[in-house]
Amino acid sequence: MASDALIKAAALFEREERAFRDKCSDSFSRDRELYVIWEMLECVVRNETVLSSLFTAVEQRRDAVLQTAAARFLVAAAPGLAMMPSLQQSLFMELLTQESMENRLFEWVEAGALPMCAFAEGLLALALLDDQYADETVRRNIVPKLLRRLRGLVFEDETIMNAPGAKRMGGEEDSLELSGPELLEREKLYLVATMCTLMSYKECLAIALQEGALDIILALLKSKDKMVVHEALRMLGTLLSHRKFALVFLEANGLEQLLPLPDMTY
């Protein structure tokens, strides 16, 4: 089945992307060209119909299994696709930011149902690299929902942690299916990535202060996963562009809490 093939391919991309990010936590690094993940990405973009078919599979409503598999694959490959040379990158971003896809992503985010909610947030994080798309996201007033969900994931809100799919166990030991806890961990990373762009908007500062964005960041900085730490620092850097948040950060002894962080070799 096409869905089985996509799940296997997604698992391979996830593994190789992780191998790259373990060496270089910056998802925007051009150093992917030195890793296996780059060769895999080139295979995807070699035929334009592959990307188009994947987005069509995500947008269709007839086959939920195929839709989920295609979404998982795109999220796994998206960080690299967004960094491809101009022609391939343009095709990916064009498909990602088209109006029909935009509406579907917001629909899944608003619904909050796993797994499509998580995958939609992963794709949204890349779509936000487009300025007009980011502007529209802020205008839709969806940022409060994203930040509240991130807070719920970080501080393990029972409503989120016990929601359908959140506790689902994976398959056999060698299964390629994601368990609920694995999916929630990935969703956390996707949401932080969205905040790295959205928190630059002055319209989002008030909700950041109301929802305790600083508490969220400081909790994330305690993670043992350096990808999470890196993204949390990016989110912090974005928020520090706002003078009011910078003052809150200093008053909370934020600088002192950064000092214990290990050196980032990347």
C-alpha atoms as an extended CHARMM CRD file, in Angstrom:
* protein
*
       266  EXT
         1         1  MET       CA              0.0000000000        0.0000000000        0.0000000000  PROA      1               0.0000000000
         2         2  ALA       CA              1.0980000000        3.5720000000       -0.6870000000  PROA      2               0.0000000000
         3         3  SER       CA              0.5750000000        4.4880000000        2.9610000000  PROA      3               0.0000000000
         4         4  ASP       CA              2.9100000000        1.7080000000        4.1410000000  PROA      4               0.0000000000
         5         5  ALA       CA              5.6270000000        2.8740000000        1.7390000000  PROA      5               0.0000000000
         6         6  LEU       CA              5.2210000000        6.4660000000        2.9070000000  PROA      6               0.0000000000
         7         7  ILE       CA              5.4720000000        5.4590000000        6.5660000000  PROA      7               0.0000000000
         8         8  LYS       CA              8.6960000000        3.5510000000        5.8720000000  PROA      8               0.0000000000
         9         9  ALA       CA             10.0970000000        6.5010000000        3.9120000000  PROA      9               0.0000000000
        10        10  ALA       CA              9.0550000000        8.9330000000        6.6500000000  PROA      10              0.0000000000
        11        11  ALA       CA             10.8230000000        6.8180000000        9.2830000000  PROA      11              0.0000000000
        12        12  LEU       CA             14.0090000000        6.8640000000        7.1750000000  PROA      12              0.0000000000
        13        13  PHE       CA             13.8600000000       10.6340000000        6.7710000000  PROA      13              0.0000000000
        14        14  GLU       CA             13.2220000000       11.0690000000       10.4860000000  PROA      14              0.0000000000
        15        15  ARG       CA             16.2370000000        8.9110000000       11.2990000000  PROA      15              0.0000000000
        16        16  GLU       CA             18.5940000000       10.6940000000        8.9120000000  PROA      16              0.0000000000
        17        17  GLU       CA             17.3400000000       14.1630000000        9.8260000000  PROA      17              0.0000000000
        18        18  ARG       CA             17.9410000000       13.2830000000       13.4690000000  PROA      18              0.0000000000
        19        19  ALA       CA             21.4500000000       12.0760000000       12.6350000000  PROA      19              0.0000000000
        20        20  PHE       CA             22.1210000000       15.4490000000       11.0190000000  PROA      20              0.0000000000
        21        21  ARG       CA             20.5360000000       17.4620000000       13.8490000000  PROA      21              0.0000000000
        22        22  ASP       CA             22.5110000000       15.5260000000       16.4710000000  PROA      22              0.0000000000
        23        23  LYS       CA             25.6150000000       17.0110000000       14.8720000000  PROA      23              0.0000000000
        24        24  CYS       CA             24.1020000000       20.3760000000       13.9870000000  PROA      24              0.0000000000
        25        25  SER       CA             20.9810000000       21.3890000000       15.8650000000  PROA      25              0.0000000000
        26        26  ASP       CA             20.3550000000       24.3800000000       13.6020000000  PROA      26              0.0000000000
        27        27  SER       CA             17.6090000000       23.2870000000       11.2020000000  PROA      27              0.0000000000
        28        28  PHE       CA             18.5980000000       26.1050000000        8.8110000000  PROA      28              0.0000000000
        29        29  SER       CA             22.1850000000       24.9300000000        8.3780000000  PROA      29              0.0000000000
        30        30  ARG       CA             23.4340000000       24.2540000000        4.8540000000  PROA      30              0.0000000000
        31        31  ASP       CA             25.5880000000       21.4410000000        6.2130000000  PROA      31              0.0000000000
        32        32  ARG       CA             22.8970000000       18.9040000000        5.2750000000  PROA      32              0.0000000000
        33        33  GLU       CA             24.7610000000       18.6010000000        1.9830000000  PROA      33              0.0000000000
        34        34  LEU       CA             27.4050000000       16.6050000000        3.8790000000  PROA      34              0.0000000000
        35        35  TYR       CA             24.9100000000       14.0380000000        5.1720000000  PROA      35              0.0000000000
        36        36  VAL       CA             22.8450000000       11.1760000000        3.7770000000  PROA      36              0.0000000000
        37        37  ILE       CA             19.6710000000       13.2150000000        4.2580000000  PROA      37              0.0000000000
        38        38  TRP       CA             20.7050000000       15.4780000000        1.3630000000  PROA      38              0.0000000000
        39        39  GLU       CA             20.8960000000       12.6010000000       -1.1170000000  PROA      39              0.0000000000
        40        40  MET       CA             17.4450000000       11.4750000000        0.0140000000  PROA      40              0.0000000000
        41        41  LEU       CA             16.0390000000       14.9720000000       -0.4590000000  PROA      41              0.0000000000
        42        42  GLU       CA             17.4730000000       15.1620000000       -3.9510000000  PROA      42              0.0000000000
        43        43  CYS       CA             15.5880000000       11.9750000000       -4.8190000000  PROA      43              0.0000000000
        44        44  VAL       CA             12.3420000000       13.5970000000       -3.7070000000  PROA      44              0.0000000000
        45        45  VAL       CA             12.7430000000       16.7970000000       -5.7300000000  PROA      45              0.0000000000
        46        46  ARG       CA             14.1600000000       15.1200000000       -8.8360000000  PROA      46              0.0000000000
        47        47  ASN       CA             10.6120000000       14.4980000000      -10.0660000000  PROA      47              0.0000000000
        48        48  GLU       CA              8.2320000000       17.4300000000       -9.6270000000  PROA      48              0.0000000000
        49        49  THR       CA              5.1930000000       15.1420000000       -9.5280000000  PROA      49              0.0000000000
        50        50  VAL       CA              6.3880000000       13.5220000000       -6.2840000000  PROA      50              0.0000000000
        51        51  LEU       CA              5.9260000000       16.6630000000       -4.2080000000  PROA      51              0.0000000000
        52        52  SER       CA              2.6470000000       17.5100000000       -5.9000000000  PROA      52              0.0000000000
        53        53  SER       CA              1.3300000000       14.0000000000       -5.2450000000  PROA      53              0.0000000000
        54        54  LEU       CA              2.3220000000       14.1880000000       -1.5820000000  PROA      54              0.0000000000
        55        55  PHE       CA              0.4860000000       17.4670000000       -1.0340000000  PROA      55              0.0000000000
        56        56  THR       CA             -2.5450000000       16.1150000000       -2.8900000000  PROA      56              0.0000000000
        57        57  ALA       CA             -2.5460000000       13.0850000000       -0.5800000000  PROA      57              0.0000000000
        58        58  VAL       CA             -2.4530000000       15.3540000000        2.4670000000  PROA      58              0.0000000000
        59        59  GLU       CA             -5.3070000000       17.5480000000        1.2630000000  PROA      59              0.0000000000
        60        60  GLN       CA             -7.6650000000       14.7490000000        0.1680000000  PROA      60              0.0000000000
        61        61  ARG       CA            -10.3800000000       13.6100000000        2.5810000000  PROA      61              0.0000000000
        62        62  ARG       CA            -11.1410000000       10.0640000000        1.3890000000  PROA      62              0.0000000000
        63        63  ASP       CA             -8.2690000000        8.0480000000        2.8760000000  PROA      63              0.0000000000
        64        64  ALA       CA             -7.2720000000        9.0980000000        6.3980000000  PROA      64              0.0000000000
        65        65  VAL       CA             -4.4490000000        6.5390000000        6.6060000000  PROA      65              0.0000000000
        66        66  LEU       CA             -2.8490000000        7.8090000000        3.3930000000  PROA      66              0.0000000000
        67        67  GLN       CA             -3.3810000000       11.3980000000        4.5000000000  PROA      67              0.0000000000
        68        68  THR       CA             -1.6170000000       10.8120000000        7.8180000000  PROA      68              0.0000000000
        69        69  ALA       CA              1.2670000000        8.9380000000        6.1850000000  PROA      69              0.0000000000
        70        70  ALA       CA              1.7910000000       11.6690000000        3.5820000000  PROA      70              0.0000000000
        71        71  ALA       CA              1.6680000000       14.3750000000        6.2560000000  PROA      71              0.0000000000
        72        72  ARG       CA              4.2180000000       12.5370000000        8.3820000000  PROA      72              0.0000000000
        73        73  PHE       CA              6.5140000000       12.1710000000        5.3700000000  PROA      73              0.0000000000
        74        74  LEU       CA              6.2820000000       15.8530000000        4.4630000000  PROA      74              0.0000000000
        75        75  VAL       CA              6.9880000000       16.9380000000        8.0430000000  PROA      75              0.0000000000
        76        76  ALA       CA             10.0320000000       14.6430000000        8.1430000000  PROA      76              0.0000000000
        77        77  ALA       CA             11.4100000000       16.0060000000        4.8750000000  PROA      77              0.0000000000
        78        78  ALA       CA             10.2350000000       19.6150000000        5.2340000000  PROA      78              0.0000000000
        79        79  PRO       CA             13.2390000000       21.1000000000        7.1050000000  PROA      79              0.0000000000
        80        80  GLY       CA             15.5650000000       19.9150000000        4.3650000000  PROA      80              0.0000000000
        81        81  LEU       CA             13.2000000000       20.7590000000        1.5060000000  PROA      81              0.0000000000
        82        82  ALA       CA             12.9410000000       24.3150000000        2.7940000000  PROA      82              0.0000000000
        83        83  MET       CA             16.7410000000       24.6050000000        2.5450000000  PROA      83              0.0000000000
        84        84  MET       CA             17.0990000000       23.1650000000       -0.9730000000  PROA      84              0.0000000000
        85        85  PRO       CA             18.4860000000       25.2900000000       -3.8570000000  PROA      85              0.0000000000
        86        86  SER       CA             16.1430000000       28.0000000000       -5.0850000000  PROA      86              0.0000000000
        87        87  LEU       CA             14.1450000000       26.0950000000       -7.7300000000  PROA      87              0.0000000000
        88        88  GLN       CA             13.2960000000       23.0860000000       -5.5560000000  PROA      88              0.0000000000
        89        89  GLN       CA             12.7470000000       25.2710000000       -2.5090000000  PROA      89              0.0000000000
        90        90  SER       CA             10.3740000000       27.4980000000       -4.4610000000  PROA      90              0.0000000000
        91        91  LEU       CA              8.2960000000       24.5130000000       -5.5730000000  PROA      91              0.0000000000
        92        92  PHE       CA              8.0380000000       23.1650000000       -2.0330000000  PROA      92              0.0000000000
        93        93  MET       CA              7.1180000000       26.5410000000       -0.5470000000  PROA      93              0.0000000000
        94        94  GLU       CA              4.6350000000       27.2290000000       -3.3420000000  PROA      94              0.0000000000
        95        95  LEU       CA              2.8120000000       23.9690000000       -2.6290000000  PROA      95              0.0000000000
        96        96  LEU       CA              3.0210000000       24.4610000000        1.1310000000  PROA      96              0.0000000000
        97        97  THR       CA              1.6230000000       27.9990000000        1.1050000000  PROA      97              0.0000000000
        98        98  GLN       CA             -1.1280000000       27.5980000000       -1.5000000000  PROA      98              0.0000000000
        99        99  GLU       CA             -4.5200000000       28.7030000000       -0.2080000000  PROA      99              0.0000000000
       100       100  SER       CA             -6.1240000000       25.2580000000       -0.1340000000  PROA      100             0.0000000000
       101       101  MET       CA             -3.2280000000       23.8460000000        1.9070000000  PROA      101             0.0000000000
       102       102  GLU       CA             -3.2530000000       26.8760000000        4.1890000000  PROA      102             0.0000000000
       103       103  ASN       CA             -6.9170000000       26.3260000000        4.9920000000  PROA      103             0.0000000000
       104       104  ARG       CA             -6.3500000000       22.6360000000        5.7360000000  PROA      104             0.0000000000
       105       105  LEU       CA             -3.4330000000       23.3440000000        8.0740000000  PROA      105             0.0000000000
       106       106  PHE       CA             -5.4440000000       25.8730000000       10.0650000000  PROA      106             0.0000000000
       107       107  GLU       CA             -8.3840000000       23.4720000000       10.1260000000  PROA      107             0.0000000000
       108       108  TRP       CA             -6.2500000000       20.7220000000       11.7100000000  PROA      108             0.0000000000
       109       109  VAL       CA             -4.6190000000       23.0890000000       14.1700000000  PROA      109             0.0000000000
       110       110  GLU       CA             -8.0020000000       24.4240000000       15.2680000000  PROA      110             0.0000000000
       111       111  ALA       CA             -9.3920000000       20.8880000000       15.6730000000  PROA      111             0.0000000000
       112       112  GLY       CA             -6.4950000000       19.8880000000       17.9290000000  PROA      112             0.0000000000
       113       113  ALA       CA             -6.8890000000       16.1740000000       17.1410000000  PROA      113             0.0000000000
       114       114  LEU       CA             -3.8260000000       13.9480000000       16.9140000000  PROA      114             0.0000000000
       115       115  PRO       CA             -1.9730000000       13.0500000000       14.7900000000  PROA      115             0.0000000000
       116       116  MET       CA             -2.9240000000       15.5850000000       12.1090000000  PROA      116             0.0000000000
       117       117  CYS       CA             -2.7960000000       18.4880000000       14.5660000000  PROA      117             0.0000000000
       118       118  ALA       CA              0.8740000000       17.7760000000       15.2790000000  PROA      118             0.0000000000
       119       119  PHE       CA              1.8230000000       17.2650000000       11.6350000000  PROA      119             0.0000000000
       120       120  ALA       CA             -0.0190000000       20.4450000000       10.6490000000  PROA      120             0.0000000000
       121       121  GLU       CA              1.9870000000       22.3970000000       13.2430000000  PROA      121             0.0000000000
       122       122  GLY       CA              5.1900000000       20.9140000000       11.8500000000  PROA      122             0.0000000000
       123       123  LEU       CA              4.3280000000       22.0880000000        8.3370000000  PROA      123             0.0000000000
       124       124  LEU       CA              3.0770000000       25.4250000000        9.6490000000  PROA      124             0.0000000000
       125       125  ALA       CA              6.4910000000       26.0980000000       11.1990000000  PROA      125             0.0000000000
       126       126  LEU       CA              8.0260000000       25.9820000000        7.7090000000  PROA      126             0.0000000000
       127       127  ALA       CA              5.1750000000       27.8150000000        5.9870000000  PROA      127             0.0000000000
       128       128  LEU       CA              5.7530000000       30.7290000000        8.3750000000  PROA      128             0.0000000000
       129       129  LEU       CA              9.0630000000       31.4000000000        6.6380000000  PROA      129             0.0000000000
       130       130  ASP       CA              6.8780000000       33.1170000000        4.0390000000  PROA      130             0.0000000000
       131       131  ASP       CA              6.1870000000       36.6360000000        5.3420000000  PROA      131             0.0000000000
       132       132  GLN       CA              2.6820000000       36.8910000000        3.8900000000  PROA      132             0.0000000000
       133       133  TYR       CA              1.7770000000       33.5160000000        5.3670000000  PROA      133             0.0000000000
       134       134  ALA       CA              3.0560000000       34.6040000000        8.7730000000  PROA      134             0.0000000000
       135       135  ASP       CA              1.0660000000       37.8450000000        8.5240000000  PROA      135             0.0000000000
       136       136  GLU       CA             -2.1020000000       35.8820000000        7.7560000000  PROA      136             0.0000000000
       137       137  THR       CA             -1.4760000000       33.5020000000       10.6530000000  PROA      137             0.0000000000
       138       138  VAL       CA             -1.2850000000       36.4200000000       13.0720000000  PROA      138             0.0000000000
       139       139  ARG       CA             -4.4260000000       37.9790000000       11.5720000000  PROA      139             0.0000000000
       140       140  ARG       CA             -6.3290000000       34.7090000000       12.0480000000  PROA      140             0.0000000000
       141       141  ASN       CA             -5.7110000000       34.9950000000       15.7940000000  PROA      141             0.0000000000
       142       142  ILE       CA             -4.5050000000       31.4070000000       16.0140000000  PROA      142             0.0000000000
       143       143  VAL       CA             -1.3340000000       32.2810000000       17.9330000000  PROA      143             0.0000000000
       144       144  PRO       CA             -3.0080000000       32.1390000000       21.3850000000  PROA      144             0.0000000000
       145       145  LYS       CA             -4.1930000000       28.5910000000       20.6830000000  PROA      145             0.0000000000
       146       146  LEU       CA             -0.7150000000       27.5020000000       19.5740000000  PROA      146             0.0000000000
       147       147  LEU       CA              0.9810000000       29.0220000000       22.6140000000  PROA      147             0.0000000000
       148       148  ARG       CA             -1.5570000000       27.5600000000       25.0370000000  PROA      148             0.0000000000
       149       149  ARG       CA             -1.1260000000       24.1290000000       23.5210000000  PROA      149             0.0000000000
       150       150  LEU       CA              2.6510000000       24.4580000000       23.8220000000  PROA      150             0.0000000000
       151       151  ARG       CA              2.2620000000       25.4180000000       27.4620000000  PROA      151             0.0000000000
       152       152  GLY       CA              0.0080000000       22.4210000000       27.9970000000  PROA      152             0.0000000000
       153       153  LEU       CA              2.5880000000       20.0940000000       26.4540000000  PROA      153             0.0000000000
       154       154  VAL       CA              5.4960000000       21.5430000000       28.4220000000  PROA      154             0.0000000000
       155       155  PHE       CA              3.6850000000       21.4340000000       31.7390000000  PROA      155             0.0000000000
       156       156  GLU       CA              1.7610000000       18.2290000000       30.9210000000  PROA      156             0.0000000000
       157       157  ASP       CA             -1.7920000000       19.4920000000       31.1030000000  PROA      157             0.0000000000
       158       158  GLU       CA             -4.1060000000       16.5150000000       31.7200000000  PROA      158             0.0000000000
       159       159  THR       CA             -6.5400000000       17.5560000000       28.9830000000  PROA      159             0.0000000000
       160       160  ILE       CA             -3.7960000000       17.2770000000       26.3780000000  PROA      160             0.0000000000
       161       161  MET       CA             -1.9040000000       14.3410000000       27.8280000000  PROA      161             0.0000000000
       162       162  ASN       CA             -5.0920000000       12.2420000000       28.1140000000  PROA      162             0.0000000000
       163       163  ALA       CA             -6.6480000000       13.2610000000       24.8020000000  PROA      163             0.0000000000
       164       164  PRO       CA             -7.4380000000       10.5550000000       22.1850000000  PROA      164             0.0000000000
       165       165  GLY       CA             -4.1980000000        9.3580000000       20.6060000000  PROA      165             0.0000000000
       166       166  ALA       CA             -1.9520000000       10.9350000000       23.2370000000  PROA      166             0.0000000000
       167       167  LYS       CA             -1.4120000000        7.6870000000       25.1250000000  PROA      167             0.0000000000
       168       168  ARG       CA             -1.5180000000        5.3790000000       22.1230000000  PROA      168             0.0000000000
       169       169  MET       CA              1.2350000000        2.8060000000       22.2860000000  PROA      169             0.0000000000
       170       170  GLY       CA              3.3870000000        2.0440000000       19.2720000000  PROA      170             0.0000000000
       171       171  GLY       CA              3.3160000000       -1.2990000000       17.5090000000  PROA      171             0.0000000000
       172       172  GLU       CA              5.8730000000       -4.0510000000       17.9260000000  PROA      172             0.0000000000
       173       173  GLU       CA              9.4220000000       -3.2240000000       18.9270000000  PROA      173             0.0000000000
       174       174  ASP       CA             10.4490000000       -2.8090000000       15.2810000000  PROA      174             0.0000000000
       175       175  SER       CA              7.2490000000       -0.9540000000       14.3470000000  PROA      175             0.0000000000
       176       176  LEU       CA              7.5370000000        2.2880000000       12.4280000000  PROA      176             0.0000000000
       177       177  GLU       CA              4.3370000000        3.6490000000       13.9430000000  PROA      177             0.0000000000
       178       178  LEU       CA              4.6910000000        6.5990000000       16.3270000000  PROA      178             0.0000000000
       179       179  SER       CA              3.3720000000        6.2020000000       19.8520000000  PROA      179             0.0000000000
       180       180  GLY       CA              1.3330000000        8.9660000000       21.4480000000  PROA      180             0.0000000000
       181       181  PRO       CA              4.1550000000       10.1140000000       23.7480000000  PROA      181             0.0000000000
       182       182  GLU       CA              6.5990000000       10.2060000000       20.8000000000  PROA      182             0.0000000000
       183       183  LEU       CA              4.1710000000       12.2910000000       18.7860000000  PROA      183             0.0000000000
       184       184  LEU       CA              3.6270000000       14.7480000000       21.6420000000  PROA      184             0.0000000000
       185       185  GLU       CA              7.3810000000       15.2310000000       22.0270000000  PROA      185             0.0000000000
       186       186  ARG       CA              7.6620000000       16.0310000000       18.3470000000  PROA      186             0.0000000000
       187       187  GLU       CA              4.6580000000       18.3220000000       18.5050000000  PROA      187             0.0000000000
       188       188  LYS       CA              6.3520000000       20.2660000000       21.2790000000  PROA      188             0.0000000000
       189       189  LEU       CA              9.3330000000       20.8900000000       19.0000000000  PROA      189             0.0000000000
       190       190  TYR       CA              7.0740000000       21.8860000000       16.0890000000  PROA      190             0.0000000000
       191       191  LEU       CA              5.2080000000       24.3970000000       18.2370000000  PROA      191             0.0000000000
       192       192  VAL       CA              8.3970000000       25.9990000000       19.5320000000  PROA      192             0.0000000000
       193       193  ALA       CA              9.5170000000       26.3720000000       15.9150000000  PROA      193             0.0000000000
       194       194  THR       CA              6.2890000000       28.2300000000       15.0790000000  PROA      194             0.0000000000
       195       195  MET       CA              6.8530000000       30.5470000000       18.0350000000  PROA      195             0.0000000000
       196       196  CYS       CA             10.3290000000       31.4230000000       16.7700000000  PROA      196             0.0000000000
       197       197  THR       CA              8.6410000000       33.2860000000       13.9130000000  PROA      197             0.0000000000
       198       198  LEU       CA              5.3220000000       34.3810000000       15.4060000000  PROA      198             0.0000000000
       199       199  MET       CA              6.7570000000       35.9180000000       18.5690000000  PROA      199             0.0000000000
       200       200  SER       CA              8.5150000000       38.5540000000       16.4710000000  PROA      200             0.0000000000
       201       201  TYR       CA              5.1450000000       40.2650000000       15.9370000000  PROA      201             0.0000000000
       202       202  LYS       CA              4.3000000000       43.0250000000       18.3780000000  PROA      202             0.0000000000
       203       203  GLU       CA              0.6830000000       41.8080000000       18.2160000000  PROA      203             0.0000000000
       204       204  CYS       CA              1.8250000000       38.5820000000       19.8850000000  PROA      204             0.0000000000
       205       205  LEU       CA              3.6930000000       40.1550000000       22.7960000000  PROA      205             0.0000000000
       206       206  ALA       CA              0.6410000000       40.4940000000       25.0470000000  PROA      206             0.0000000000
       207       207  ILE       CA             -0.3520000000       36.8280000000       24.6760000000  PROA      207             0.0000000000
       208       208  ALA       CA              3.2830000000       35.8170000000       25.2620000000  PROA      208             0.0000000000
       209       209  LEU       CA              3.2520000000       37.6520000000       28.5750000000  PROA      209             0.0000000000
       210       210  GLN       CA             -0.2250000000       36.4170000000       29.5230000000  PROA      210             0.0000000000
       211       211  GLU       CA              0.5690000000       32.7710000000       28.8060000000  PROA      211             0.0000000000
       212       212  GLY       CA              3.9280000000       32.8080000000       30.5650000000  PROA      212             0.0000000000
       213       213  ALA       CA              6.1460000000       32.3650000000       27.5240000000  PROA      213             0.0000000000
       214       214  LEU       CA              9.2270000000       32.9180000000       29.6830000000  PROA      214             0.0000000000
       215       215  ASP       CA              8.2320000000       30.0700000000       32.0080000000  PROA      215             0.0000000000
       216       216  ILE       CA              7.7610000000       27.8530000000       28.9630000000  PROA      216             0.0000000000
       217       217  ILE       CA             11.1970000000       28.7220000000       27.6030000000  PROA      217             0.0000000000
       218       218  LEU       CA             12.9800000000       28.2320000000       30.9240000000  PROA      218             0.0000000000
       219       219  ALA       CA             11.3340000000       24.8100000000       31.3010000000  PROA      219             0.0000000000
       220       220  LEU       CA             12.3890000000       23.8350000000       27.7710000000  PROA      220             0.0000000000
       221       221  LEU       CA             15.9850000000       24.8880000000       28.4570000000  PROA      221             0.0000000000
       222       222  LYS       CA             16.1720000000       22.1270000000       31.0700000000  PROA      222             0.0000000000
       223       223  SER       CA             15.6440000000       19.4920000000       28.3860000000  PROA      223             0.0000000000
       224       224  LYS       CA             18.4020000000       16.9830000000       27.7020000000  PROA      224             0.0000000000
       225       225  ASP       CA             17.5540000000       17.1460000000       23.9990000000  PROA      225             0.0000000000
       226       226  LYS       CA             19.7960000000       19.7910000000       22.4560000000  PROA      226             0.0000000000
       227       227  MET       CA             17.3580000000       20.2610000000       19.5470000000  PROA      227             0.0000000000
       228       228  VAL       CA             14.7470000000       21.3840000000       22.0590000000  PROA      228             0.0000000000
       229       229  VAL       CA             17.2680000000       23.6450000000       23.8070000000  PROA      229             0.0000000000
       230       230  HSD       CA             18.3340000000       25.1690000000       20.5010000000  PROA      230             0.0000000000
       231       231  GLU       CA             14.7570000000       25.9330000000       19.4620000000  PROA      231             0.0000000000
       232       232  ALA       CA             13.9510000000       27.3300000000       22.9110000000  PROA      232             0.0000000000
       233       233  LEU       CA             16.9100000000       29.6950000000       22.6110000000  PROA      233             0.0000000000
       234       234  ARG       CA             15.6780000000       30.7750000000       19.1710000000  PROA      234             0.0000000000
       235       235  MET       CA             12.2560000000       31.4890000000       20.6560000000  PROA      235             0.0000000000
       236       236  LEU       CA             13.8780000000       33.4470000000       23.4790000000  PROA      236             0.0000000000
       237       237  GLY       CA             15.9750000000       35.4370000000       21.0250000000  PROA      237             0.0000000000
       238       238  THR       CA             12.8530000000       36.3810000000       19.0810000000  PROA      238             0.0000000000
       239       239  LEU       CA             11.0120000000       37.5480000000       22.2010000000  PROA      239             0.0000000000
       240       240  LEU       CA             13.9920000000       39.5450000000       23.4400000000  PROA      240             0.0000000000
       241       241  SER       CA             13.5300000000       41.8320000000       20.4440000000  PROA      241             0.0000000000
       242       242  HSD       CA             10.6220000000       43.2800000000       22.4330000000  PROA      242             0.0000000000
       243       243  ARG       CA             11.8730000000       45.7050000000       25.0920000000  PROA      243             0.0000000000
       244       244  LYS       CA              9.0700000000       44.8540000000       27.5120000000  PROA      244             0.0000000000
       245       245  PHE       CA              9.8460000000       41.1320000000       27.3580000000  PROA      245             0.0000000000
       246       246  ALA       CA             13.5680000000       41.8300000000       27.7610000000  PROA      246             0.0000000000
       247       247  LEU       CA             12.8110000000       43.6590000000       31.0010000000  PROA      247             0.0000000000
       248       248  VAL       CA             10.6790000000       40.7550000000       32.2300000000  PROA      248             0.0000000000
       249       249  PHE       CA             13.5150000000       38.4020000000       31.3520000000  PROA      249             0.0000000000
       250       250  LEU       CA             16.0590000000       40.4240000000       33.3270000000  PROA      250             0.0000000000
       251       251  GLU       CA             13.7360000000       40.8430000000       36.2990000000  PROA      251             0.0000000000
       252       252  ALA       CA             13.2740000000       37.0590000000       36.4020000000  PROA      252             0.0000000000
       253       253  ASN       CA             17.0920000000       36.5940000000       36.5670000000  PROA      253             0.0000000000
       254       254  GLY       CA             16.9510000000       35.0630000000       33.1280000000  PROA      254             0.0000000000
       255       255  LEU       CA             20.6220000000       35.6510000000       32.3980000000  PROA      255             0.0000000000
       256       256  GLU       CA             21.6330000000       33.6520000000       35.4580000000  PROA      256             0.0000000000
       257       257  GLN       CA             19.4710000000       30.7670000000       34.2500000000  PROA      257             0.0000000000
       258       258  LEU       CA             21.2680000000       30.7040000000       30.9120000000  PROA      258             0.0000000000
       259       259  LEU       CA             24.7280000000       30.3860000000       32.4330000000  PROA      259             0.0000000000
       260       260  PRO       CA             24.4510000000       26.6780000000       33.3890000000  PROA      260             0.0000000000
       261       261  LEU       CA             23.6350000000       25.6820000000       29.8180000000  PROA      261             0.0000000000
       262       262  PRO       CA             26.3030000000       23.4790000000       28.2310000000  PROA      262             0.0000000000
       263       263  ASP       CA             28.4220000000       24.7930000000       25.3860000000  PROA      263             0.0000000000
       264       264  MET       CA             26.7290000000       24.4480000000       22.0130000000  PROA      264             0.0000000000
       265       265  THR       CA             29.4220000000       22.9410000000       19.8190000000  PROA      265             0.0000000000
       266       266  TYR       CA             27.4130000000       23.6200000000       16.6720000000  PROA      266             0.0000000000
